[in-house]
Amino acid sequence: AHREIIPAGARWVKRMLTRVGGVGPLRHGARPVTFVMHNFMDARDVAPAWSLLRQGIMSDDPRIRATQERLQACSYHMAHPDTDELVPACAQHAVYDPAENRELITLLDPPTKRRRA
């Protein structure tokens, strides 16, 4: 119905193929890439979820269990500064660094919501 989009689509595909190196053999070989999208979890859910995980218990509460599953699937872990234990970043910020977490909320809050001093 909208045939005028065909040339625009063809130009887009040509630009994309040029950027990725064309359709022939790759110049430098295949390179694996990992894309991570972070979706922050509520600290009120992370604390009980992490505590139960450390005890080897899966929660019956659907919200806490979903948080536990996300913590288990997390690909971004940090070394706890006191114990060198690797913990998911959300657990680090929500459970081990709550004061820093509150400070980050203030720093990252959009200016329109900040209270004026």
C-alpha angles and dihedrals in degrees: 000000000000104000092164090077093063095078091044090050092048091052090050092051091048092051091047093050090048091053095049095046103265131274097289127085114316114258096223101022128254116316121199114229130190120206117199125193113193119212110184118227126216112262089223088065098038097056097058092036092053093044092053092045090054088054092048093246125134112211124240090212106097094217094050092042091052088052090050091052091050091049090051091049094046114125095192112079129166132203110249105239095226102040105019086229113149110241132172110267092240090056090047093054099037101039109022102030106033093147091053089046091056090049091051090052089057094044095046097040111114112259091242090065099042118106114243116241 
